[in-house]
Amino acid sequence: MHQRSNLEIIAESLNGYVSRCLCCHEFNLAYKNVLLVFDEESLVRFFEWVLSNRQSLDNYQPLPHGRCRIFSSPHSNLFIVFNDEEMEELADLYAAVQIVLEARRLVNCQKNNS
């Protein structure tokens, strides 16, 4: 992520957004106080991992302030936590991202075939 990059917002919700850096083409997932940076494939894998495990008992542990879904990162001391409403918001955000990315692929495919 570059300091002075122009970000193209792809989808947004009340508490976050997914954008793409026009300079380096990385994707940014900003949600509440977390900013995660991915290439497109990693962004998709992240959303699919979180959303496919949102009902897993392995990821369930009630915490103070209502958060109960815990996801571990590759770092042993970093975890991302959500409540059920936040999980729904992430699912909606990902659905919007999928629509935009697929529409862009279709348009680019048509441009390349013309």
PDB file of C-alpha atoms in Angstrom:
ATOM      1  CA  MET A   1       0.000   0.000   0.000  1.00  0.00           C
ATOM      2  CA  HIS A   2       1.375   3.363  -0.984  1.00  0.00           C
ATOM      3  CA  GLN A   3       1.026   6.508   1.079  1.00  0.00           C
ATOM      4  CA  ARG A   4      -0.368   8.715  -1.675  1.00  0.00           C
ATOM      5  CA  SER A   5      -2.187   6.178  -3.811  1.00  0.00           C
ATOM      6  CA  ASN A   6      -5.553   6.773  -5.309  1.00  0.00           C
ATOM      7  CA  LEU A   7      -7.934   4.159  -4.032  1.00  0.00           C
ATOM      8  CA  GLU A   8     -10.826   2.972  -6.115  1.00  0.00           C
ATOM      9  CA  ILE A   9     -13.677   1.944  -3.812  1.00  0.00           C
ATOM     10  CA  ILE A  10     -15.149  -1.311  -5.118  1.00  0.00           C
ATOM     11  CA  ALA A  11     -17.748  -1.913  -2.406  1.00  0.00           C
ATOM     12  CA  GLU A  12     -18.540  -0.374   0.928  1.00  0.00           C
ATOM     13  CA  SER A  13     -20.673  -0.927   3.979  1.00  0.00           C
ATOM     14  CA  LEU A  14     -21.470   1.031   7.100  1.00  0.00           C
ATOM     15  CA  ASN A  15     -18.235  -0.051   8.812  1.00  0.00           C
ATOM     16  CA  GLY A  16     -15.821  -0.688   5.989  1.00  0.00           C
ATOM     17  CA  TYR A  17     -14.922  -0.943   2.350  1.00  0.00           C
ATOM     18  CA  VAL A  18     -12.927  -2.870  -0.200  1.00  0.00           C
ATOM     19  CA  SER A  19     -10.784  -0.774  -2.489  1.00  0.00           C
ATOM     20  CA  ARG A  20      -8.104  -1.273  -5.093  1.00  0.00           C
ATOM     21  CA  CYS A  21      -4.954   0.800  -5.279  1.00  0.00           C
ATOM     22  CA  LEU A  22      -4.714   2.257  -8.782  1.00  0.00           C
ATOM     23  CA  CYS A  23      -0.924   2.357  -8.505  1.00  0.00           C
ATOM     24  CA  CYS A  24       0.018  -1.120  -7.300  1.00  0.00           C
ATOM     25  CA  HIS A  25      -3.337  -2.890  -7.886  1.00  0.00           C
ATOM     26  CA  GLU A  26      -3.460  -4.302  -4.353  1.00  0.00           C
ATOM     27  CA  PHE A  27      -6.829  -4.726  -2.709  1.00  0.00           C
ATOM     28  CA  ASN A  28      -7.550  -3.177   0.673  1.00  0.00           C
ATOM     29  CA  LEU A  29     -10.129  -4.474   3.089  1.00  0.00           C
ATOM     30  CA  ALA A  30     -10.760  -1.806   5.691  1.00  0.00           C
ATOM     31  CA  TYR A  31     -13.203  -2.881   8.369  1.00  0.00           C
ATOM     32  CA  LYS A  32     -13.650  -0.922  11.583  1.00  0.00           C
ATOM     33  CA  ASN A  33     -10.087  -0.515  12.886  1.00  0.00           C
ATOM     34  CA  VAL A  34      -8.436  -3.195  10.709  1.00  0.00           C
ATOM     35  CA  LEU A  35      -6.805  -2.702   7.324  1.00  0.00           C
ATOM     36  CA  LEU A  36      -5.757  -5.811   5.412  1.00  0.00           C
ATOM     37  CA  VAL A  37      -3.942  -5.681   2.061  1.00  0.00           C
ATOM     38  CA  PHE A  38      -4.160  -8.490  -0.501  1.00  0.00           C
ATOM     39  CA  ASP A  39      -3.731  -9.360  -4.125  1.00  0.00           C
ATOM     40  CA  GLU A  40      -7.068 -10.305  -5.721  1.00  0.00           C
ATOM     41  CA  GLU A  41      -6.688 -14.054  -5.219  1.00  0.00           C
ATOM     42  CA  SER A  42      -5.744 -13.642  -1.551  1.00  0.00           C
ATOM     43  CA  LEU A  43      -8.678 -11.289  -0.952  1.00  0.00           C
ATOM     44  CA  VAL A  44     -11.076 -13.899  -2.315  1.00  0.00           C
ATOM     45  CA  ARG A  45      -9.431 -16.662  -0.255  1.00  0.00           C
ATOM     46  CA  PHE A  46      -9.655 -14.530   2.910  1.00  0.00           C
ATOM     47  CA  PHE A  47     -13.359 -13.818   2.478  1.00  0.00           C
ATOM     48  CA  GLU A  48     -14.113 -17.440   1.608  1.00  0.00           C
ATOM     49  CA  TRP A  49     -12.146 -18.701   4.618  1.00  0.00           C
ATOM     50  CA  VAL A  50     -13.803 -16.359   7.095  1.00  0.00           C
ATOM     51  CA  LEU A  51     -17.313 -16.785   5.724  1.00  0.00           C
ATOM     52  CA  SER A  52     -17.119 -20.551   5.331  1.00  0.00           C
ATOM     53  CA  ASN A  53     -15.986 -20.886   8.959  1.00  0.00           C
ATOM     54  CA  ARG A  54     -18.332 -18.358  10.527  1.00  0.00           C
ATOM     55  CA  GLN A  55     -20.581 -21.044  12.041  1.00  0.00           C
ATOM     56  CA  SER A  56     -17.760 -23.387  13.001  1.00  0.00           C
ATOM     57  CA  LEU A  57     -17.619 -24.283  16.670  1.00  0.00           C
ATOM     58  CA  ASP A  58     -13.824 -24.201  16.361  1.00  0.00           C
ATOM     59  CA  ASN A  59     -14.069 -20.441  15.805  1.00  0.00           C
ATOM     60  CA  TYR A  60     -16.659 -19.801  18.494  1.00  0.00           C
ATOM     61  CA  GLN A  61     -15.630 -18.332  21.825  1.00  0.00           C
ATOM     62  CA  PRO A  62     -17.725 -15.654  23.519  1.00  0.00           C
ATOM     63  CA  LEU A  63     -15.638 -12.622  24.409  1.00  0.00           C
ATOM     64  CA  PRO A  64     -16.501  -9.409  26.239  1.00  0.00           C
ATOM     65  CA  HIS A  65     -18.357  -6.795  24.177  1.00  0.00           C
ATOM     66  CA  GLY A  66     -20.297  -9.411  22.190  1.00  0.00           C
ATOM     67  CA  ARG A  67     -17.643 -10.716  19.855  1.00  0.00           C
ATOM     68  CA  CYS A  68     -17.715 -14.486  19.510  1.00  0.00           C
ATOM     69  CA  ARG A  69     -16.091 -15.463  16.202  1.00  0.00           C
ATOM     70  CA  ILE A  70     -12.311 -15.749  16.429  1.00  0.00           C
ATOM     71  CA  PHE A  71      -9.987 -16.243  13.463  1.00  0.00           C
ATOM     72  CA  SER A  72      -6.279 -16.809  13.926  1.00  0.00           C
ATOM     73  CA  SER A  73      -3.694 -15.265  11.682  1.00  0.00           C
ATOM     74  CA  PRO A  74      -0.349 -16.752  10.680  1.00  0.00           C
ATOM     75  CA  HIS A  75       1.102 -14.774  13.589  1.00  0.00           C
ATOM     76  CA  SER A  76       0.688 -16.570  16.898  1.00  0.00           C
ATOM     77  CA  ASN A  77      -0.271 -13.372  18.726  1.00  0.00           C
ATOM     78  CA  LEU A  78      -2.778 -11.901  16.234  1.00  0.00           C
ATOM     79  CA  PHE A  79      -6.447 -12.834  16.038  1.00  0.00           C
ATOM     80  CA  ILE A  80      -9.350 -11.185  14.243  1.00  0.00           C
ATOM     81  CA  VAL A  81     -12.681 -11.244  16.080  1.00  0.00           C
ATOM     82  CA  PHE A  82     -16.216 -10.515  14.910  1.00  0.00           C
ATOM     83  CA  ASN A  83     -19.745 -10.756  16.196  1.00  0.00           C
ATOM     84  CA  ASP A  84     -22.544 -12.301  14.131  1.00  0.00           C
ATOM     85  CA  GLU A  85     -23.777  -8.945  12.800  1.00  0.00           C
ATOM     86  CA  GLU A  86     -20.269  -8.085  11.628  1.00  0.00           C
ATOM     87  CA  MET A  87     -20.033 -11.460   9.905  1.00  0.00           C
ATOM     88  CA  GLU A  88     -23.239 -10.659   8.010  1.00  0.00           C
ATOM     89  CA  GLU A  89     -21.871  -7.266   7.032  1.00  0.00           C
ATOM     90  CA  LEU A  90     -18.685  -8.906   5.732  1.00  0.00           C
ATOM     91  CA  ALA A  91     -20.782 -11.405   3.752  1.00  0.00           C
ATOM     92  CA  ASP A  92     -22.728  -8.552   2.151  1.00  0.00           C
ATOM     93  CA  LEU A  93     -19.512  -6.677   1.397  1.00  0.00           C
ATOM     94  CA  TYR A  94     -17.995  -9.750  -0.242  1.00  0.00           C
ATOM     95  CA  ALA A  95     -21.130 -10.339  -2.322  1.00  0.00           C
ATOM     96  CA  ALA A  96     -20.871  -6.785  -3.652  1.00  0.00           C
ATOM     97  CA  VAL A  97     -17.168  -7.243  -4.405  1.00  0.00           C
ATOM     98  CA  GLN A  98     -17.868 -10.460  -6.312  1.00  0.00           C
ATOM     99  CA  ILE A  99     -20.479  -8.734  -8.482  1.00  0.00           C
ATOM    100  CA  VAL A 100     -18.180  -5.837  -9.358  1.00  0.00           C
ATOM    101  CA  LEU A 101     -15.166  -8.050 -10.097  1.00  0.00           C
ATOM    102  CA  GLU A 102     -17.221 -10.416 -12.264  1.00  0.00           C
ATOM    103  CA  ALA A 103     -18.768  -7.505 -14.164  1.00  0.00           C
ATOM    104  CA  ARG A 104     -15.294  -6.120 -14.833  1.00  0.00           C
ATOM    105  CA  ARG A 105     -14.079  -9.500 -16.066  1.00  0.00           C
ATOM    106  CA  LEU A 106     -17.020  -9.702 -18.471  1.00  0.00           C
ATOM    107  CA  VAL A 107     -16.447  -6.188 -19.797  1.00  0.00           C
ATOM    108  CA  ASN A 108     -12.710  -6.822 -20.220  1.00  0.00           C
ATOM    109  CA  CYS A 109     -13.425 -10.111 -21.966  1.00  0.00           C
ATOM    110  CA  GLN A 110     -15.798  -8.393 -24.398  1.00  0.00           C
ATOM    111  CA  LYS A 111     -13.245  -5.624 -25.043  1.00  0.00           C
ATOM    112  CA  ASN A 112     -10.550  -8.205 -25.770  1.00  0.00           C
ATOM    113  CA  ASN A 113     -12.829 -10.127 -28.174  1.00  0.00           C
ATOM    114  CA  SER A 114     -13.760  -6.994 -30.135  1.00  0.00           C
TER     115      SER A 114
END
